[in-house]
Amino acid sequence: MQLLICSVFAWLSIALFALMPKRLRLLDFIFVYSVILIMTTIVFTVFDVNIHIVVIPRTAKISLATIITRVITIPLVLMMAVNFLQSSGARKPRWLLTILIWLGITVFDWTLDFLKVITYQKSFIWHVQSTLVMYLGFITIAWGLTWFYTRLDRKSVGTG
């Protein structure tokens, strides 16, 4: 059941990402995806292996569901948030959509905890605070690095 639900969420995030108006170029999205994938991998590994705050069951279906979530769903949803924060020409950043995505990914993380895909060992209040801060940090870091990367890229090309 967990694998099915995580797969449905992955397909939904792929479809939403495909339908969303893009403000970044393909190389910018590849950069953002790489940054977010590295951050989520490091944080979940440290939380699981080193600190033991998060427990990921080691069954085949749940491991595959966790991989789908960490490699597809979370990075794509966070990339949508970073995309909405980018200002391009007459378009201004869409903070409301980014906040809704931030809250949505947090609720998705709570759903993963409810489904026992990723189990948090601390109290629910600690879980709420940590996921809100963690995903806000992911969005902020990815947005800042994307802003720096796009400015650096435009300066090296000479367009801006």
Short mmCIF file of N, CA and C in Angstrom, two decimals:
data_model
loop_
_atom_site.label_atom_id
_atom_site.label_comp_id
_atom_site.label_asym_id
_atom_site.label_seq_id
_atom_site.Cartn_x
_atom_site.Cartn_y
_atom_site.Cartn_z
N MET A 1 0.81 -1.19 0.00
CA MET A 1 0.00 0.00 0.00
C MET A 1 0.86 1.27 0.00
N GLN A 2 1.96 1.25 0.78
CA GLN A 2 2.83 2.42 0.85
C GLN A 2 3.47 2.70 -0.51
N LEU A 3 3.89 1.63 -1.19
CA LEU A 3 4.52 1.80 -2.49
C LEU A 3 3.53 2.40 -3.50
N LEU A 4 2.30 1.94 -3.47
CA LEU A 4 1.28 2.47 -4.37
C LEU A 4 1.02 3.95 -4.11
N ILE A 5 0.87 4.34 -2.87
CA ILE A 5 0.59 5.73 -2.54
C ILE A 5 1.78 6.62 -2.90
N CYS A 6 2.99 6.18 -2.61
CA CYS A 6 4.17 6.97 -2.97
C CYS A 6 4.33 7.08 -4.48
N SER A 7 3.97 6.03 -5.20
CA SER A 7 4.04 6.08 -6.67
C SER A 7 3.00 7.04 -7.23
N VAL A 8 1.80 7.05 -6.66
CA VAL A 8 0.76 7.98 -7.11
C VAL A 8 1.20 9.42 -6.86
N PHE A 9 1.76 9.69 -5.66
CA PHE A 9 2.25 11.03 -5.38
C PHE A 9 3.38 11.42 -6.32
N ALA A 10 4.24 10.47 -6.68
CA ALA A 10 5.33 10.76 -7.62
C ALA A 10 4.76 11.12 -8.99
N TRP A 11 3.77 10.36 -9.47
CA TRP A 11 3.18 10.67 -10.77
C TRP A 11 2.45 12.00 -10.74
N LEU A 12 1.78 12.31 -9.63
CA LEU A 12 1.12 13.60 -9.52
C LEU A 12 2.12 14.75 -9.53
N SER A 13 3.24 14.58 -8.85
CA SER A 13 4.25 15.63 -8.85
C SER A 13 4.89 15.79 -10.22
N ILE A 14 5.08 14.69 -10.94
CA ILE A 14 5.61 14.77 -12.31
C ILE A 14 4.63 15.51 -13.21
N ALA A 15 3.34 15.18 -13.09
CA ALA A 15 2.33 15.83 -13.93
C ALA A 15 2.22 17.32 -13.60
N LEU A 16 2.20 17.67 -12.33
CA LEU A 16 2.13 19.08 -11.95
C LEU A 16 3.36 19.85 -12.41
N PHE A 17 4.53 19.22 -12.29
CA PHE A 17 5.75 19.87 -12.74
C PHE A 17 5.73 20.08 -14.25
N ALA A 18 5.21 19.11 -14.99
CA ALA A 18 5.16 19.23 -16.45
C ALA A 18 4.18 20.33 -16.88
N LEU A 19 3.09 20.52 -16.14
CA LEU A 19 2.08 21.50 -16.50
C LEU A 19 2.40 22.92 -16.02
N MET A 20 3.30 23.04 -15.08
CA MET A 20 3.60 24.34 -14.49
C MET A 20 4.35 25.23 -15.48
N PRO A 21 4.04 26.53 -15.50
CA PRO A 21 4.81 27.43 -16.36
C PRO A 21 6.24 27.56 -15.84
N LYS A 22 7.19 27.40 -16.71
CA LYS A 22 8.61 27.38 -16.31
C LYS A 22 9.20 28.78 -16.39
N ARG A 23 9.90 29.16 -15.33
CA ARG A 23 10.60 30.44 -15.30
C ARG A 23 12.12 30.24 -15.42
N LEU A 24 12.56 29.01 -15.28
CA LEU A 24 13.99 28.71 -15.36
C LEU A 24 14.27 27.91 -16.62
N ARG A 25 15.53 27.92 -17.02
CA ARG A 25 15.94 27.12 -18.16
C ARG A 25 16.22 25.69 -17.71
N LEU A 26 16.42 24.80 -18.67
CA LEU A 26 16.64 23.39 -18.38
C LEU A 26 17.87 23.19 -17.50
N LEU A 27 18.98 23.86 -17.82
CA LEU A 27 20.19 23.71 -17.01
C LEU A 27 19.99 24.22 -15.59
N ASP A 28 19.17 25.26 -15.44
CA ASP A 28 18.86 25.76 -14.10
C ASP A 28 18.08 24.72 -13.31
N PHE A 29 17.12 24.05 -13.97
CA PHE A 29 16.37 23.00 -13.29
C PHE A 29 17.25 21.81 -12.92
N ILE A 30 18.18 21.49 -13.80
CA ILE A 30 19.11 20.39 -13.48
C ILE A 30 19.97 20.75 -12.27
N PHE A 31 20.42 21.99 -12.21
CA PHE A 31 21.19 22.46 -11.06
C PHE A 31 20.37 22.40 -9.78
N VAL A 32 19.13 22.90 -9.83
CA VAL A 32 18.26 22.90 -8.65
C VAL A 32 17.96 21.47 -8.22
N TYR A 33 17.68 20.59 -9.18
CA TYR A 33 17.41 19.19 -8.85
C TYR A 33 18.61 18.54 -8.16
N SER A 34 19.80 18.80 -8.68
CA SER A 34 21.01 18.23 -8.07
C SER A 34 21.21 18.73 -6.65
N VAL A 35 21.02 20.02 -6.45
CA VAL A 35 21.19 20.59 -5.11
C VAL A 35 20.19 20.00 -4.14
N ILE A 36 18.92 19.93 -4.54
CA ILE A 36 17.88 19.41 -3.66
C ILE A 36 18.09 17.92 -3.40
N LEU A 37 18.48 17.17 -4.41
CA LEU A 37 18.73 15.74 -4.22
C LEU A 37 19.87 15.51 -3.25
N ILE A 38 20.93 16.28 -3.37
CA ILE A 38 22.06 16.15 -2.44
C ILE A 38 21.63 16.51 -1.02
N MET A 39 20.87 17.61 -0.87
CA MET A 39 20.44 18.02 0.47
C MET A 39 19.53 16.98 1.12
N THR A 40 18.54 16.49 0.38
CA THR A 40 17.62 15.52 0.96
C THR A 40 18.32 14.21 1.29
N THR A 41 19.24 13.79 0.44
CA THR A 41 19.98 12.56 0.71
C THR A 41 20.82 12.69 1.97
N ILE A 42 21.52 13.80 2.09
CA ILE A 42 22.36 14.02 3.28
C ILE A 42 21.51 14.09 4.54
N VAL A 43 20.44 14.87 4.51
CA VAL A 43 19.62 15.05 5.71
C VAL A 43 18.96 13.75 6.13
N PHE A 44 18.35 13.03 5.19
CA PHE A 44 17.70 11.77 5.57
C PHE A 44 18.70 10.72 6.00
N THR A 45 19.88 10.69 5.41
CA THR A 45 20.90 9.73 5.83
C THR A 45 21.40 10.06 7.23
N VAL A 46 21.66 11.32 7.49
CA VAL A 46 22.12 11.72 8.83
C VAL A 46 21.04 11.43 9.87
N PHE A 47 19.78 11.78 9.54
CA PHE A 47 18.69 11.52 10.48
C PHE A 47 18.48 10.03 10.72
N ASP A 48 18.66 9.21 9.69
CA ASP A 48 18.42 7.77 9.82
C ASP A 48 19.62 7.04 10.42
N VAL A 49 20.78 7.21 9.85
CA VAL A 49 21.94 6.41 10.23
C VAL A 49 22.66 6.97 11.46
N ASN A 50 22.86 8.27 11.51
CA ASN A 50 23.70 8.84 12.56
C ASN A 50 22.92 9.23 13.81
N ILE A 51 21.85 9.99 13.66
CA ILE A 51 21.16 10.53 14.82
C ILE A 51 20.00 9.63 15.27
N HIS A 52 19.49 8.79 14.40
CA HIS A 52 18.39 7.87 14.68
C HIS A 52 17.10 8.60 15.04
N ILE A 53 16.87 9.75 14.43
CA ILE A 53 15.61 10.47 14.62
C ILE A 53 14.55 9.89 13.68
N VAL A 54 14.98 9.50 12.52
CA VAL A 54 14.09 8.93 11.51
C VAL A 54 14.44 7.46 11.35
N VAL A 55 13.43 6.63 11.31
CA VAL A 55 13.64 5.20 11.05
C VAL A 55 12.95 4.86 9.74
N ILE A 56 13.72 4.31 8.83
CA ILE A 56 13.17 3.86 7.55
C ILE A 56 13.20 2.34 7.56
N PRO A 57 12.03 1.69 7.54
CA PRO A 57 12.01 0.23 7.55
C PRO A 57 12.78 -0.34 6.37
N ARG A 58 13.37 -1.48 6.57
CA ARG A 58 14.25 -2.07 5.56
C ARG A 58 13.57 -3.16 4.74
N THR A 59 12.26 -3.08 4.57
CA THR A 59 11.60 -4.03 3.68
C THR A 59 11.71 -3.53 2.25
N ALA A 60 11.54 -4.43 1.30
CA ALA A 60 11.75 -4.08 -0.11
C ALA A 60 10.75 -3.03 -0.59
N LYS A 61 9.47 -3.21 -0.30
CA LYS A 61 8.45 -2.28 -0.79
C LYS A 61 8.60 -0.90 -0.15
N ILE A 62 8.86 -0.86 1.13
CA ILE A 62 8.98 0.44 1.80
C ILE A 62 10.28 1.12 1.39
N SER A 63 11.34 0.36 1.18
CA SER A 63 12.59 0.97 0.70
C SER A 63 12.40 1.58 -0.68
N LEU A 64 11.68 0.88 -1.55
CA LEU A 64 11.42 1.42 -2.88
C LEU A 64 10.52 2.65 -2.80
N ALA A 65 9.53 2.62 -1.92
CA ALA A 65 8.67 3.79 -1.72
C ALA A 65 9.48 4.98 -1.21
N THR A 66 10.41 4.73 -0.31
CA THR A 66 11.27 5.79 0.22
C THR A 66 12.15 6.36 -0.88
N ILE A 67 12.70 5.51 -1.72
CA ILE A 67 13.56 5.97 -2.82
C ILE A 67 12.75 6.81 -3.81
N ILE A 68 11.55 6.36 -4.15
CA ILE A 68 10.70 7.13 -5.05
C ILE A 68 10.40 8.50 -4.46
N THR A 69 10.12 8.52 -3.17
CA THR A 69 9.81 9.78 -2.50
C THR A 69 11.01 10.72 -2.48
N ARG A 70 12.18 10.18 -2.12
CA ARG A 70 13.37 11.02 -1.98
C ARG A 70 13.96 11.45 -3.31
N VAL A 71 13.78 10.65 -4.36
CA VAL A 71 14.42 10.96 -5.65
C VAL A 71 13.47 11.68 -6.61
N ILE A 72 12.17 11.44 -6.48
CA ILE A 72 11.23 12.04 -7.44
C ILE A 72 10.35 13.09 -6.78
N THR A 73 9.57 12.68 -5.81
CA THR A 73 8.51 13.54 -5.29
C THR A 73 9.04 14.79 -4.60
N ILE A 74 9.88 14.61 -3.59
CA ILE A 74 10.37 15.76 -2.82
C ILE A 74 11.16 16.74 -3.70
N PRO A 75 12.13 16.27 -4.51
CA PRO A 75 12.85 17.25 -5.35
C PRO A 75 11.96 17.98 -6.35
N LEU A 76 11.01 17.27 -6.98
CA LEU A 76 10.16 17.95 -7.96
C LEU A 76 9.26 18.99 -7.30
N VAL A 77 8.70 18.66 -6.16
CA VAL A 77 7.83 19.61 -5.48
C VAL A 77 8.63 20.82 -5.00
N LEU A 78 9.82 20.59 -4.47
CA LEU A 78 10.66 21.71 -4.05
C LEU A 78 11.15 22.53 -5.24
N MET A 79 11.38 21.88 -6.39
CA MET A 79 11.75 22.62 -7.60
C MET A 79 10.61 23.52 -8.06
N MET A 80 9.37 23.06 -7.88
CA MET A 80 8.23 23.91 -8.22
C MET A 80 8.21 25.15 -7.34
N ALA A 81 8.51 24.98 -6.06
CA ALA A 81 8.54 26.13 -5.15
C ALA A 81 9.63 27.12 -5.55
N VAL A 82 10.81 26.61 -5.88
CA VAL A 82 11.91 27.48 -6.31
C VAL A 82 11.56 28.16 -7.63
N ASN A 83 10.90 27.45 -8.52
CA ASN A 83 10.50 28.04 -9.80
C ASN A 83 9.53 29.20 -9.58
N PHE A 84 8.58 29.04 -8.66
CA PHE A 84 7.62 30.11 -8.42
C PHE A 84 8.27 31.32 -7.76
N LEU A 85 9.40 31.14 -7.09
CA LEU A 85 10.08 32.26 -6.45
C LEU A 85 10.94 33.06 -7.42
N GLN A 86 11.20 32.52 -8.60
CA GLN A 86 12.04 33.21 -9.57
C GLN A 86 11.26 34.33 -10.23
N SER A 87 11.88 35.48 -10.31
CA SER A 87 11.24 36.59 -11.04
C SER A 87 11.90 36.67 -12.42
N SER A 88 11.06 36.75 -13.42
CA SER A 88 11.59 36.85 -14.78
C SER A 88 10.79 37.90 -15.54
N GLY A 89 11.46 38.96 -15.89
CA GLY A 89 10.81 40.03 -16.65
C GLY A 89 9.67 40.66 -15.87
N ALA A 90 8.47 40.58 -16.41
CA ALA A 90 7.30 41.19 -15.78
C ALA A 90 6.71 40.31 -14.68
N ARG A 91 7.11 39.05 -14.64
CA ARG A 91 6.56 38.14 -13.64
C ARG A 91 7.26 38.34 -12.30
N LYS A 92 6.47 38.44 -11.27
CA LYS A 92 7.01 38.60 -9.93
C LYS A 92 6.94 37.26 -9.21
N PRO A 93 7.75 37.10 -8.16
CA PRO A 93 7.69 35.84 -7.40
C PRO A 93 6.30 35.60 -6.83
N ARG A 94 5.91 34.35 -6.82
CA ARG A 94 4.60 33.97 -6.28
C ARG A 94 4.80 33.34 -4.91
N TRP A 95 4.78 34.17 -3.91
CA TRP A 95 5.04 33.71 -2.55
C TRP A 95 3.93 32.82 -2.02
N LEU A 96 2.69 33.11 -2.37
CA LEU A 96 1.58 32.32 -1.87
C LEU A 96 1.67 30.88 -2.35
N LEU A 97 1.97 30.70 -3.63
CA LEU A 97 2.12 29.34 -4.16
C LEU A 97 3.29 28.61 -3.50
N THR A 98 4.36 29.32 -3.24
CA THR A 98 5.52 28.70 -2.58
C THR A 98 5.16 28.29 -1.16
N ILE A 99 4.43 29.13 -0.45
CA ILE A 99 4.01 28.78 0.92
C ILE A 99 3.06 27.59 0.89
N LEU A 100 2.15 27.54 -0.08
CA LEU A 100 1.26 26.39 -0.19
C LEU A 100 2.03 25.11 -0.50
N ILE A 101 3.03 25.21 -1.36
CA ILE A 101 3.87 24.04 -1.66
C ILE A 101 4.63 23.61 -0.41
N TRP A 102 5.15 24.57 0.33
CA TRP A 102 5.88 24.27 1.56
C TRP A 102 4.97 23.55 2.56
N LEU A 103 3.77 24.05 2.73
CA LEU A 103 2.83 23.38 3.64
C LEU A 103 2.40 22.02 3.10
N GLY A 104 2.23 21.92 1.78
CA GLY A 104 1.85 20.65 1.16
C GLY A 104 2.92 19.58 1.33
N ILE A 105 4.18 19.94 1.14
CA ILE A 105 5.25 18.95 1.29
C ILE A 105 5.41 18.55 2.76
N THR A 106 5.09 19.46 3.67
CA THR A 106 5.12 19.12 5.09
C THR A 106 4.01 18.14 5.44
N VAL A 107 2.81 18.38 4.92
CA VAL A 107 1.70 17.44 5.14
C VAL A 107 2.01 16.09 4.49
N PHE A 108 2.65 16.11 3.33
CA PHE A 108 3.07 14.87 2.68
C PHE A 108 4.05 14.11 3.57
N ASP A 109 4.96 14.81 4.21
CA ASP A 109 5.90 14.15 5.12
C ASP A 109 5.17 13.54 6.31
N TRP A 110 4.16 14.23 6.82
CA TRP A 110 3.36 13.67 7.91
C TRP A 110 2.59 12.44 7.44
N THR A 111 2.15 12.45 6.18
CA THR A 111 1.48 11.28 5.61
C THR A 111 2.44 10.11 5.53
N LEU A 112 3.69 10.37 5.15
CA LEU A 112 4.69 9.30 5.12
C LEU A 112 4.91 8.72 6.52
N ASP A 113 4.88 9.58 7.53
CA ASP A 113 5.00 9.11 8.90
C ASP A 113 3.79 8.27 9.29
N PHE A 114 2.60 8.72 8.90
CA PHE A 114 1.37 7.98 9.20
C PHE A 114 1.37 6.61 8.52
N LEU A 115 1.89 6.54 7.29
CA LEU A 115 1.93 5.27 6.54
C LEU A 115 3.12 4.38 6.94
N LYS A 116 3.94 4.87 7.83
CA LYS A 116 5.12 4.13 8.32
C LYS A 116 6.16 3.91 7.24
N VAL A 117 6.23 4.85 6.27
CA VAL A 117 7.31 4.81 5.28
C VAL A 117 8.56 5.41 5.92
N ILE A 118 8.38 6.54 6.57
CA ILE A 118 9.44 7.19 7.33
C ILE A 118 8.85 7.44 8.72
N THR A 119 9.45 6.90 9.74
CA THR A 119 8.91 7.03 11.09
C THR A 119 9.83 7.92 11.92
N TYR A 120 9.24 8.96 12.49
CA TYR A 120 9.99 9.87 13.36
C TYR A 120 9.92 9.34 14.79
N GLN A 121 11.06 9.33 15.48
CA GLN A 121 11.14 8.78 16.82
C GLN A 121 10.74 9.77 17.91
N LYS A 122 10.73 11.04 17.62
CA LYS A 122 10.41 12.06 18.62
C LYS A 122 8.91 12.33 18.62
N SER A 123 8.48 13.27 19.47
CA SER A 123 7.06 13.59 19.57
C SER A 123 6.56 14.27 18.30
N PHE A 124 5.24 14.35 18.17
CA PHE A 124 4.64 14.95 16.99
C PHE A 124 4.96 16.43 16.88
N ILE A 125 5.02 17.12 18.00
CA ILE A 125 5.36 18.55 17.99
C ILE A 125 6.76 18.76 17.43
N TRP A 126 7.71 17.92 17.83
CA TRP A 126 9.07 18.02 17.31
C TRP A 126 9.06 17.71 15.82
N HIS A 127 8.26 16.75 15.41
CA HIS A 127 8.16 16.37 14.00
C HIS A 127 7.60 17.54 13.18
N VAL A 128 6.56 18.21 13.69
CA VAL A 128 5.98 19.35 12.99
C VAL A 128 7.02 20.45 12.83
N GLN A 129 7.70 20.78 13.89
CA GLN A 129 8.69 21.85 13.84
C GLN A 129 9.85 21.49 12.91
N SER A 130 10.34 20.27 13.01
CA SER A 130 11.51 19.90 12.21
C SER A 130 11.18 19.86 10.73
N THR A 131 10.00 19.32 10.35
CA THR A 131 9.69 19.26 8.93
C THR A 131 9.41 20.65 8.36
N LEU A 132 8.73 21.50 9.13
CA LEU A 132 8.50 22.85 8.65
C LEU A 132 9.82 23.59 8.42
N VAL A 133 10.72 23.50 9.38
CA VAL A 133 12.02 24.17 9.27
C VAL A 133 12.87 23.52 8.19
N MET A 134 12.87 22.19 8.12
CA MET A 134 13.71 21.48 7.15
C MET A 134 13.31 21.83 5.72
N TYR A 135 12.03 21.76 5.40
CA TYR A 135 11.61 22.05 4.04
C TYR A 135 11.71 23.53 3.71
N LEU A 136 11.48 24.40 4.68
CA LEU A 136 11.71 25.83 4.44
C LEU A 136 13.20 26.07 4.18
N GLY A 137 14.06 25.37 4.90
CA GLY A 137 15.50 25.48 4.66
C GLY A 137 15.89 24.98 3.28
N PHE A 138 15.31 23.85 2.87
CA PHE A 138 15.59 23.32 1.53
C PHE A 138 15.19 24.33 0.46
N ILE A 139 13.99 24.91 0.59
CA ILE A 139 13.52 25.88 -0.40
C ILE A 139 14.42 27.11 -0.40
N THR A 140 14.75 27.61 0.79
CA THR A 140 15.57 28.82 0.89
C THR A 140 16.96 28.60 0.31
N ILE A 141 17.60 27.50 0.67
CA ILE A 141 18.95 27.22 0.17
C ILE A 141 18.93 27.02 -1.35
N ALA A 142 17.98 26.24 -1.85
CA ALA A 142 17.90 26.00 -3.29
C ALA A 142 17.60 27.30 -4.04
N TRP A 143 16.73 28.13 -3.49
CA TRP A 143 16.41 29.41 -4.12
C TRP A 143 17.63 30.33 -4.13
N GLY A 144 18.34 30.41 -3.01
CA GLY A 144 19.54 31.24 -2.94
C GLY A 144 20.62 30.78 -3.90
N LEU A 145 20.86 29.47 -3.93
CA LEU A 145 21.88 28.95 -4.85
C LEU A 145 21.46 29.13 -6.30
N THR A 146 20.17 28.99 -6.59
CA THR A 146 19.70 29.20 -7.95
C THR A 146 19.84 30.66 -8.35
N TRP A 147 19.51 31.56 -7.44
CA TRP A 147 19.68 32.99 -7.71
C TRP A 147 21.15 33.29 -8.01
N PHE A 148 22.06 32.77 -7.18
CA PHE A 148 23.49 32.99 -7.38
C PHE A 148 23.96 32.37 -8.69
N TYR A 149 23.51 31.14 -8.97
CA TYR A 149 23.90 30.43 -10.18
C TYR A 149 23.42 31.16 -11.43
N THR A 150 22.17 31.62 -11.43
CA THR A 150 21.66 32.29 -12.63
C THR A 150 22.36 33.64 -12.84
N ARG A 151 22.66 34.36 -11.76
CA ARG A 151 23.38 35.63 -11.89
C ARG A 151 24.80 35.39 -12.40
N LEU A 152 25.45 34.39 -11.86
CA LEU A 152 26.81 34.05 -12.28
C LEU A 152 26.82 33.61 -13.74
N ASP A 153 25.83 32.83 -14.14
CA ASP A 153 25.75 32.34 -15.50
C ASP A 153 25.50 33.50 -16.49
N ARG A 154 24.65 34.42 -16.11
CA ARG A 154 24.36 35.54 -17.00
C ARG A 154 25.56 36.48 -17.11
N LYS A 155 26.33 36.64 -16.02
CA LYS A 155 27.51 37.47 -16.08
C LYS A 155 28.58 36.84 -16.96
N SER A 156 28.73 35.51 -16.88
CA SER A 156 29.76 34.87 -17.69
C SER A 156 29.40 34.87 -19.17
N VAL A 157 28.12 34.87 -19.47
CA VAL A 157 27.68 34.93 -20.86
C VAL A 157 27.69 36.36 -21.36
N GLY A 158 27.48 37.32 -20.44
CA GLY A 158 27.51 38.72 -20.81
C GLY A 158 26.16 39.31 -21.15
N THR A 159 25.09 38.64 -20.64
CA THR A 159 23.75 39.15 -20.94
C THR A 159 23.14 39.90 -19.77
N GLY A 160 23.86 40.10 -18.73
CA GLY A 160 23.13 40.76 -17.74
C GLY A 160 23.73 41.30 -16.57
#
